[in-house]
Structure formats: structure tokens, C-alpha cells
Short mmCIF file of C-alpha atoms in Angstrom, two decimals:
data_model
loop_
_atom_site.label_atom_id
_atom_site.label_comp_id
_atom_site.label_asym_id
_atom_site.label_seq_id
_atom_site.Cartn_x
_atom_site.Cartn_y
_atom_site.Cartn_z
CA LEU A 22 9.88 -10.13 -33.41
CA PHE A 23 8.00 -13.23 -32.17
CA ARG A 24 7.08 -11.01 -28.94
CA GLN A 25 6.15 -8.56 -30.36
CA ILE A 26 3.47 -9.79 -32.77
CA ALA A 27 1.84 -12.83 -30.03
CA ALA A 28 1.39 -9.72 -27.20
CA PRO A 29 -1.40 -8.22 -28.03
CA HIS A 30 -3.24 -11.95 -28.69
CA TYR A 31 -1.95 -12.64 -25.35
CA PHE A 32 -2.70 -9.36 -23.14
CA ALA A 33 -6.46 -9.23 -24.28
CA LEU A 34 -6.27 -12.78 -22.97
CA PHE A 35 -5.94 -11.13 -19.76
CA GLU A 36 -7.59 -7.75 -20.47
CA PHE A 37 -4.01 -6.04 -20.63
CA SER A 38 -4.06 -2.90 -21.92
CA ILE A 39 -0.26 -1.41 -22.65
CA PRO A 40 -0.31 1.88 -21.46
CA GLN A 41 -0.19 5.47 -23.43
CA ASP A 42 1.65 7.74 -20.93
CA ASN A 43 2.70 7.38 -17.10
CA TYR A 44 -0.66 6.18 -15.57
CA LEU A 45 -0.98 2.32 -15.50
CA PRO A 46 -4.53 1.12 -14.10
CA LEU A 47 -4.73 -2.62 -13.44
CA GLU A 48 -7.17 -5.34 -12.38
CA ALA A 49 -6.62 -8.48 -10.81
CA LYS A 50 -5.84 -10.51 -14.79
CA GLY A 51 -3.44 -7.49 -16.13
CA CYS A 52 -1.64 -8.55 -13.45
CA GLU A 53 -0.03 -11.95 -15.09
CA ALA A 54 0.54 -9.73 -17.91
CA LEU A 55 3.12 -8.05 -16.69
CA LEU A 56 6.18 -9.30 -17.51
CA VAL A 57 5.50 -9.78 -21.18
CA TRP A 58 5.43 -6.53 -21.37
CA ARG A 59 8.55 -6.03 -18.82
CA ARG A 60 10.37 -7.12 -21.71
CA MET A 61 8.95 -5.50 -24.39
CA HIS A 62 10.92 -2.83 -26.57
CA ALA A 63 7.74 -0.32 -25.76
CA PHE A 64 8.21 -0.77 -21.73
CA ILE A 65 8.06 1.83 -20.20
CA VAL A 66 8.44 2.24 -16.02
CA PRO A 67 5.03 3.61 -15.16
CA LYS A 68 5.05 6.49 -12.61
CA HIS A 69 1.93 5.91 -11.24
CA ILE A 70 0.08 2.47 -10.73
CA TYR A 71 -4.19 1.87 -9.91
CA PHE A 72 -4.22 -1.40 -8.81
CA SER A 73 -7.72 -2.73 -8.19
CA THR A 74 -7.94 -5.60 -5.59
CA SER A 75 -10.69 -7.27 -7.35
CA HIS A 76 -12.01 -10.67 -7.26
CA ALA A 77 -7.93 -10.65 -7.09
CA LYS A 78 -5.97 -14.56 -6.37
CA ASP A 79 -2.91 -14.56 -4.31
CA ARG A 80 -1.28 -15.87 -7.91
CA HIS A 81 -2.48 -11.53 -8.76
CA PHE A 82 -0.47 -10.10 -6.30
CA TYR A 83 2.75 -12.46 -6.95
CA ALA A 84 2.89 -11.01 -10.09
CA LEU A 85 2.74 -7.81 -9.82
CA ARG A 86 5.56 -8.42 -6.78
CA ILE A 87 7.72 -10.37 -9.56
CA PHE A 88 7.58 -7.47 -12.58
CA LEU A 89 8.55 -4.60 -9.37
CA GLU A 90 11.32 -6.75 -8.43
CA SER A 91 12.35 -7.04 -11.87
CA LEU A 92 12.38 -3.40 -12.14
CA MET A 93 15.52 -2.90 -10.59
CA ASP A 94 16.20 0.12 -10.31
CA LEU A 95 13.97 0.84 -12.54
CA ASN A 96 11.53 1.33 -9.64
CA VAL A 97 7.45 2.91 -9.71
CA PRO A 98 7.05 6.22 -7.70
CA TRP A 99 3.08 5.20 -6.86
CA VAL A 100 1.13 2.82 -5.90
CA TYR A 101 -2.18 3.12 -5.34
CA ILE A 102 -4.29 -0.13 -4.00
CA TYR A 103 -7.54 -0.50 -4.06
CA THR A 104 -9.21 -3.02 -1.92
CA PHE A 105 -13.26 -2.13 -1.73
CA SER A 106 -14.32 -5.51 -4.23
CA GLY A 107 -11.29 -7.73 -1.26
CA PRO A 108 -9.11 -8.96 -0.24
CA TYR A 109 -10.76 -9.06 3.13
CA GLU A 110 -8.58 -10.80 5.10
CA PRO A 111 -4.79 -10.40 3.58
CA THR A 112 -2.61 -13.09 3.17
CA ILE A 113 1.05 -13.60 3.77
CA THR A 114 1.37 -13.50 -0.71
CA PHE A 115 -0.20 -9.60 -0.49
CA LEU A 116 1.96 -8.82 2.63
CA ASP A 117 4.63 -9.91 0.55
CA LEU A 118 3.20 -7.40 -2.51
CA LEU A 119 2.97 -4.76 0.19
CA ALA A 120 6.41 -4.98 1.33
CA THR A 121 8.06 -5.23 -2.06
CA ILE A 122 6.00 -1.57 -2.69
CA CYS A 123 7.13 -0.57 0.50
CA SER A 124 11.57 -1.05 -0.18
CA LYS A 125 11.01 0.12 -3.72
CA CYS A 126 7.97 2.63 -3.97
CA LYS A 127 7.76 6.52 -2.88
CA GLU A 128 4.61 6.78 -2.11
CA LEU A 129 1.92 3.50 -1.58
CA SER A 130 -2.52 4.58 -0.81
CA CYS A 131 -4.41 2.11 0.62
CA HIS A 132 -8.14 2.29 -0.14
CA GLY A 133 -11.07 0.25 1.18
CA THR A 134 -13.81 0.17 3.10
CA ARG A 135 -14.37 -1.47 7.08
CA VAL A 136 -13.92 -4.72 6.88
CA GLY A 137 -15.20 -7.46 9.60
CA GLY A 138 -13.28 -10.15 11.96
CA SER A 139 -10.91 -9.82 14.85
CA LYS A 140 -9.79 -7.42 16.27
CA SER A 141 -6.00 -6.14 15.31
CA GLN A 142 -4.15 -7.15 19.06
CA LEU A 143 -1.99 -4.54 18.42
CA GLY A 144 0.25 -5.54 21.93
CA LEU A 145 0.39 -8.48 20.64
CA ALA A 146 2.37 -7.39 16.72
CA VAL A 147 6.20 -8.72 16.37
CA ARG A 148 8.20 -5.07 14.52
CA THR A 149 10.88 -6.30 12.42
CA PRO A 150 13.44 -3.60 13.04
CA ASN A 151 15.78 -3.08 9.87
CA CYS A 152 12.77 -3.64 7.39
CA GLN A 153 14.30 -1.50 4.57
CA SER A 154 11.93 0.98 3.41
CA LYS A 155 11.59 4.51 1.24
CA LEU A 156 8.12 5.14 1.42
CA GLN A 157 7.77 8.71 2.35
CA VAL A 158 3.95 8.71 1.53
CA LEU A 159 1.58 6.34 3.27
CA GLU A 160 -2.09 6.27 3.51
CA ILE A 161 -4.85 3.37 4.84
CA THR A 162 -7.83 3.64 4.79
CA SER A 163 -9.20 0.65 5.64
CA SER A 164 -9.82 -2.22 8.39
CA LEU A 165 -7.96 -4.85 6.23
CA PHE A 166 -4.69 -2.81 7.34
CA PHE A 167 -4.69 -3.41 10.66
CA THR A 168 -5.79 -7.28 10.78
CA PRO A 169 -4.64 -9.78 13.06
CA LEU A 170 -2.53 -10.80 9.60
CA SER A 171 -1.16 -7.89 9.14
CA ILE A 172 -1.04 -5.83 11.62
CA ALA A 173 2.27 -5.93 12.16
CA PHE A 174 3.70 -5.62 8.43
CA THR A 175 1.98 -1.96 9.71
CA LEU A 176 3.66 -1.51 12.41
CA THR A 177 7.14 -2.23 10.98
CA THR A 178 6.00 0.08 8.02
CA LEU A 179 4.31 2.65 10.13
CA GLN A 180 8.43 2.26 12.30
CA ASN A 181 10.41 2.54 9.61
CA ALA A 182 9.29 4.51 6.66
CA PRO A 183 10.61 7.76 5.92
CA LEU A 184 7.70 9.19 6.10
CA THR A 185 6.78 12.83 5.43
CA LYS A 186 2.57 12.07 5.50
CA LEU A 187 0.53 10.10 6.78
CA ARG A 188 -3.26 9.47 6.94
CA LEU A 189 -4.80 6.80 8.61
CA THR A 190 -8.00 7.10 8.59
CA ASP A 191 -11.44 3.97 9.19
CA THR A 192 -9.07 1.90 10.48
CA GLY A 193 -10.94 0.30 12.91
CA LEU A 194 -8.80 0.16 15.07
CA THR A 195 -10.59 1.30 19.09
CA ILE A 196 -9.88 3.71 21.46
CA THR A 197 -7.26 1.69 24.27
CA GLU A 198 -5.81 0.61 20.52
CA TRP A 199 -4.74 4.18 19.11
CA MET A 200 -3.89 4.66 22.61
CA SER A 201 -1.06 2.82 22.38
CA LEU A 202 0.01 3.35 18.74
CA LEU A 203 0.64 6.96 19.39
CA LYS A 204 2.35 5.87 21.89
CA ASP A 205 5.00 4.40 20.26
CA LEU A 206 5.30 5.70 17.18
CA HIS A 207 7.99 8.08 16.05
CA LEU A 208 8.07 10.08 12.77
CA LYS A 209 10.76 12.18 13.16
CA HIS A 210 10.54 12.93 9.31
CA LEU A 211 5.76 13.67 9.53
CA CYS A 212 5.12 16.78 7.87
CA ILE A 213 1.64 15.80 7.19
CA LEU A 214 -0.97 13.71 9.05
CA GLU A 215 -4.55 12.95 8.98
CA VAL A 216 -6.57 10.61 11.91
CA GLU A 217 -9.90 9.50 11.91
CA ALA A 218 -11.99 12.35 13.60
CA LEU A 219 -12.69 9.90 16.64
CA CYS A 220 -8.70 9.42 17.70
CA PRO A 221 -8.43 10.12 21.24
CA VAL A 222 -7.22 13.80 21.57
CA HIS A 223 -4.66 12.80 24.45
CA GLY A 224 -3.17 10.37 22.85
CA LEU A 225 -2.39 12.36 19.38
CA VAL A 226 -1.43 16.01 21.89
CA LYS A 227 1.35 13.58 23.28
CA PHE A 228 1.78 12.12 20.10
CA LEU A 229 2.31 16.21 18.57
CA SER A 230 3.81 17.22 21.26
CA ARG A 231 7.20 14.86 19.56
CA HIS A 232 6.54 16.23 16.20
CA GLU A 233 7.08 19.43 14.80
CA LEU A 234 4.07 19.00 12.32
CA ASN A 235 3.49 21.94 9.36
CA THR A 236 -0.15 19.88 8.50
CA LEU A 237 -3.10 17.98 11.35
CA VAL A 238 -6.04 17.08 9.43
CA ILE A 239 -9.06 15.07 11.08
CA SER A 240 -11.23 13.42 9.27
CA SER A 241 -15.20 13.34 9.80
CA LEU A 242 -15.78 9.82 7.42
CA ALA A 243 -13.77 7.25 9.78
CA SER A 244 -15.78 6.03 12.78
CA VAL A 245 -13.85 4.36 15.56
CA THR A 246 -15.19 2.27 18.61
CA ASP A 247 -13.87 1.59 22.51
#
């Protein structure tokens, strides 16, 4: 009873609003209220989480990960992450959150802008061959997921998830890196693929020869350098 009475004040402190439907818009501070909401009688599992990472710190990523893990088999099908205002460099805690999402959700969309920094070092990335993933849809429109720290997560997800739809745009990859990425990808469930305009045609043709796609989209909004 105390939890039900005190919760509204606690939620206000963290600028968290209980969703009235299956959509949960989430700012960084709101992550710290999730476990209290989880324990309320009025809790419902959201079908969509829209998470803006603006001003988010590791404690917010950790809180969201623990919330998702607390759901056990009551998984959130779709998670959308918007990184337009940061983080500009991934952290281990952020990548741990992404790994949890991949193991529990069917769709992950990560949208952001081109970030500066070191090249991705695709050839040096270490893949984790036995990573479990339920992802069927993966959309990445940010070079944040191709940095030296995050590239291993990205490649592991691509290799292990039963993806039917994949979008890779605004990646910041060079033509050489695109060639390396496409050469190693074998996605037997893939039906829909969207890539950025300067994805090398000869590498893409070889990739398509190994897959039976229903739809191919070439995005003209992205750019790549060599």
C-alpha cells in the first residue's frame, strides 16, 4: 500500500510517467523509476520502448538492463534507441544493455548521427560465436555501433541473430570495411536489406548471391569515405 501511495511522488522526482498504453517513451532519468513501476499492481509490459539517451549515464543504462532482465519471459518485443544527443562513445555498460536487448527482444532500432573518433578496425574485432539472440529486425543508422569498442558487439549480433530485416546506414565505414563486413556475413533468414548508397556494388552483389532477399533498399542519405 505504501508503494502505491508513494510511487507517484517518486515518479515525479525522476520525470517518469506511467504509460497509458503499450508505448513507453523513456528519458534517462526515468530509467531509475522502472523497477518501482515493475512492482506496482498497475504494471503492464510495454510492447514498445522509445529510449532517448540524451544525458544518459552508465547508471541509467544499468537500470534499464536490470528492468528488462526482471521481466523474465515477459519480454518487450520492440526497443528503439535514439542517440542523437549522445553517448558519442559507447561504454561497456551501454553495450551490456544492448546485449540484454538482443537476448530478449525481437526488434532493435538504433538511430543517431555520425560520431567522430577512431576507425572501426573491423578486421581486428573479436566475435562471440555462441551468443544467443532473438532479434529478427535490426536497424542501425549511426556510426556509434562501428567504433573500436562496439564493433565486436555489432558483428556478434549480425552473426548470431535470426534476422529477417537488416538496415545499416550512416555507418561511417570505409569501402574496404564494407567489403570485409559483407564478405563475412551469412544471414540465412534475411528477407529485407537496406544499406547506404556508397556500399560497394561488387561486394553487395556477392552478398546478394548468397541470400534470397525479397527487398533491397539503397539509401541515398548516408555517406561513406575511403
